[in-house]
């Protein structure tokens, strides 16, 4: 699944002047073969202290299950304005979620982290399944998840 979001709507993360530059970023989350229902994923940004800063993408269409994406849910307050327009279908076992969007340059190499929380019905929830710094150096480097995520990589253009 590929989604393109322009300007990202991260006004909650930081006010960026009109002259700010942005670049395309693609986030690919490959799930393990875990033998359960489709997974819900929250892809979001935190600051260097792990404090929630903004939602990048939510995978899973039934908002009543978002509370299982625990760290994201706590940070976002489950406020619909935090994820409105940033959602898609859940991701099934062994499949990948690929999200492409525009990120403001000010978010890169400035202490932000990309985090992925995961949850599957009748199975374990995984807070911070993936945590990686959002850096130019980290672009293209694959990391392993701690739960349902087999691998995660982001590419900055």
Tab-separated table of C-alpha atoms in Angstrom:
chain	number	residue	atom	x	y	z
A	1	UNK	CA	0.000	0.000	0.000
A	2	UNK	CA	1.415	3.366	-0.936
A	3	UNK	CA	-0.039	6.617	0.281
A	4	UNK	CA	1.192	10.088	-0.529
A	5	UNK	CA	0.446	12.863	1.900
A	6	UNK	CA	1.560	16.383	1.129
A	7	UNK	CA	2.567	18.834	3.826
A	8	UNK	CA	1.977	15.980	6.280
A	9	UNK	CA	-0.291	18.003	8.523
A	10	UNK	CA	2.276	18.026	11.296
A	11	UNK	CA	1.247	21.440	12.513
A	12	UNK	CA	1.004	19.805	15.909
A	13	UNK	CA	4.676	18.896	15.695
A	14	UNK	CA	5.996	22.330	14.897
A	15	UNK	CA	5.041	25.524	13.180
A	16	UNK	CA	7.121	25.653	10.015
A	17	UNK	CA	7.595	28.893	8.085
A	18	UNK	CA	6.196	29.046	4.560
A	19	UNK	CA	9.726	29.019	3.114
A	20	UNK	CA	10.607	25.688	4.787
A	21	UNK	CA	11.877	22.864	2.608
A	22	UNK	CA	10.427	19.375	2.541
A	23	UNK	CA	11.567	16.058	1.177
A	24	UNK	CA	9.890	12.832	0.295
A	25	UNK	CA	10.206	10.044	2.849
A	26	UNK	CA	9.115	6.439	2.388
A	27	UNK	CA	8.553	4.255	5.450
A	28	UNK	CA	8.383	0.487	4.891
A	29	UNK	CA	7.250	-1.817	7.692
A	30	UNK	CA	7.488	-5.538	6.920
A	31	UNK	CA	5.513	-7.772	9.289
A	32	UNK	CA	6.510	-11.245	10.454
A	33	UNK	CA	4.360	-14.266	9.717
A	34	UNK	CA	2.653	-14.277	13.116
A	35	UNK	CA	-0.475	-16.355	12.394
A	36	UNK	CA	-3.188	-13.945	13.500
A	37	UNK	CA	-5.597	-11.295	12.282
A	38	UNK	CA	-4.512	-8.108	10.554
A	39	UNK	CA	-2.247	-5.841	12.573
A	40	UNK	CA	-2.948	-2.281	13.606
A	41	UNK	CA	0.114	-0.024	13.383
A	42	UNK	CA	0.791	3.509	14.555
A	43	UNK	CA	3.682	5.275	12.841
A	44	UNK	CA	4.502	8.473	14.736
A	45	UNK	CA	7.178	10.936	15.833
A	46	UNK	CA	8.578	11.566	19.301
A	47	UNK	CA	11.192	13.988	20.553
A	48	UNK	CA	14.523	12.935	22.074
A	49	UNK	CA	12.772	12.298	25.408
A	50	UNK	CA	10.241	9.957	23.817
A	51	UNK	CA	7.404	12.485	24.082
A	52	UNK	CA	4.760	12.215	21.370
A	53	UNK	CA	5.016	14.924	18.706
A	54	UNK	CA	2.737	13.854	15.851
A	55	UNK	CA	1.130	11.039	13.883
A	56	UNK	CA	2.514	9.999	10.510
A	57	UNK	CA	0.146	7.105	9.724
A	58	UNK	CA	-2.335	4.720	11.381
A	59	UNK	CA	-2.985	1.313	9.843
A	60	UNK	CA	-6.349	-0.124	10.817
A	61	UNK	CA	-9.732	1.399	10.108
A	62	UNK	CA	-11.684	0.686	13.320
A	63	UNK	CA	-10.790	3.470	15.736
A	64	UNK	CA	-12.189	1.512	18.695
A	65	UNK	CA	-9.008	-0.619	18.537
A	66	UNK	CA	-6.575	2.322	18.484
A	67	UNK	CA	-6.333	2.216	22.285
A	68	UNK	CA	-4.239	-0.950	21.869
A	69	UNK	CA	-1.523	1.108	20.186
A	70	UNK	CA	-0.697	2.139	23.729
A	71	UNK	CA	2.192	4.621	23.549
A	72	UNK	CA	0.734	6.328	20.501
A	73	UNK	CA	-2.736	6.374	22.120
A	74	UNK	CA	-1.376	7.946	25.292
A	75	UNK	CA	0.604	10.571	23.372
A	76	UNK	CA	-2.129	11.461	20.891
A	77	UNK	CA	-4.883	11.338	23.491
A	78	UNK	CA	-6.812	9.387	20.838
A	79	UNK	CA	-7.833	12.789	19.526
A	80	UNK	CA	-9.308	12.261	16.067
A	81	UNK	CA	-7.647	15.467	14.855
A	82	UNK	CA	-4.293	13.706	15.409
A	83	UNK	CA	-5.041	11.006	12.840
A	84	UNK	CA	-7.856	12.321	10.666
A	85	UNK	CA	-6.902	11.623	7.055
A	86	UNK	CA	-3.853	9.594	8.095
A	87	UNK	CA	-5.395	6.117	8.205
A	88	UNK	CA	-5.603	2.995	6.073
A	89	UNK	CA	-6.419	-0.695	6.251
A	90	UNK	CA	-4.777	-3.051	8.721
A	91	UNK	CA	-1.776	-5.056	7.508
A	92	UNK	CA	-1.964	-8.842	7.414
A	93	UNK	CA	0.653	-11.325	8.578
A	94	UNK	CA	3.761	-11.401	6.387
A	95	UNK	CA	2.779	-8.303	4.401
A	96	UNK	CA	4.345	-4.852	4.231
A	97	UNK	CA	3.002	-1.365	4.815
A	98	UNK	CA	4.640	1.262	2.618
A	99	UNK	CA	3.829	4.903	3.287
A	100	UNK	CA	5.296	7.802	1.309
A	101	UNK	CA	4.847	11.383	2.475
A	102	UNK	CA	6.487	14.774	2.550
A	103	UNK	CA	8.471	15.607	5.686
A	104	UNK	CA	9.680	19.060	6.588
A	105	UNK	CA	13.492	19.186	6.542
A	106	UNK	CA	13.408	20.672	10.050
A	107	UNK	CA	12.266	17.277	11.397
A	108	UNK	CA	15.335	15.458	10.069
A	109	UNK	CA	18.588	15.379	12.064
A	110	UNK	CA	17.019	17.365	14.902
A	111	UNK	CA	16.409	14.715	17.566
A	112	UNK	CA	13.092	13.289	16.403
A	113	UNK	CA	12.475	9.550	16.505
A	114	UNK	CA	10.168	7.443	14.375
A	115	UNK	CA	8.222	4.902	16.409
A	116	UNK	CA	5.902	2.068	15.442
A	117	UNK	CA	3.407	0.548	17.891
A	118	UNK	CA	1.646	-2.666	16.840
A	119	UNK	CA	-1.402	-4.640	17.999
A	120	UNK	CA	-3.229	-7.740	16.777
A	121	UNK	CA	-6.655	-8.884	17.999
A	122	UNK	CA	-6.450	-11.584	20.689
A	123	UNK	CA	-2.661	-11.336	20.667
A	124	UNK	CA	-0.050	-9.223	22.406
A	125	UNK	CA	0.209	-5.428	21.930
A	126	UNK	CA	3.705	-4.062	21.269
A	127	UNK	CA	4.644	-0.610	22.482
A	128	UNK	CA	7.560	0.839	20.573
A	129	UNK	CA	7.935	-2.221	18.357
A	130	UNK	CA	10.358	0.001	16.405
A	131	UNK	CA	12.237	3.099	17.605
A	132	UNK	CA	14.732	4.793	15.258
A	133	UNK	CA	16.183	8.300	15.122
A	134	UNK	CA	15.029	10.301	12.099
A	135	UNK	CA	18.420	11.122	10.588
A	136	UNK	CA	19.967	11.441	7.174
A	137	UNK	CA	22.503	8.800	8.221
A	138	UNK	CA	19.729	6.336	9.157
A	139	UNK	CA	18.026	6.607	5.775
A	140	UNK	CA	18.074	3.261	3.980
A	141	UNK	CA	19.220	1.275	7.024
A	142	UNK	CA	16.998	-1.640	7.945
A	143	UNK	CA	16.248	-2.343	11.609
A	144	UNK	CA	14.416	-5.232	13.265
A	145	UNK	CA	11.279	-4.805	15.325
A	146	UNK	CA	10.684	-6.240	18.786
A	147	UNK	CA	7.218	-7.674	18.133
A	148	UNK	CA	5.261	-8.186	14.912
A	149	UNK	CA	7.637	-6.056	12.830
A	150	UNK	CA	10.213	-8.142	11.002
A	151	UNK	CA	11.965	-5.118	9.502
A	152	UNK	CA	11.573	-1.368	9.204
A	153	UNK	CA	13.362	1.070	6.933
A	154	UNK	CA	12.852	4.660	5.899
A	155	UNK	CA	14.268	6.283	2.804
A	156	UNK	CA	14.723	10.030	2.443
A	157	UNK	CA	14.829	11.426	-1.092
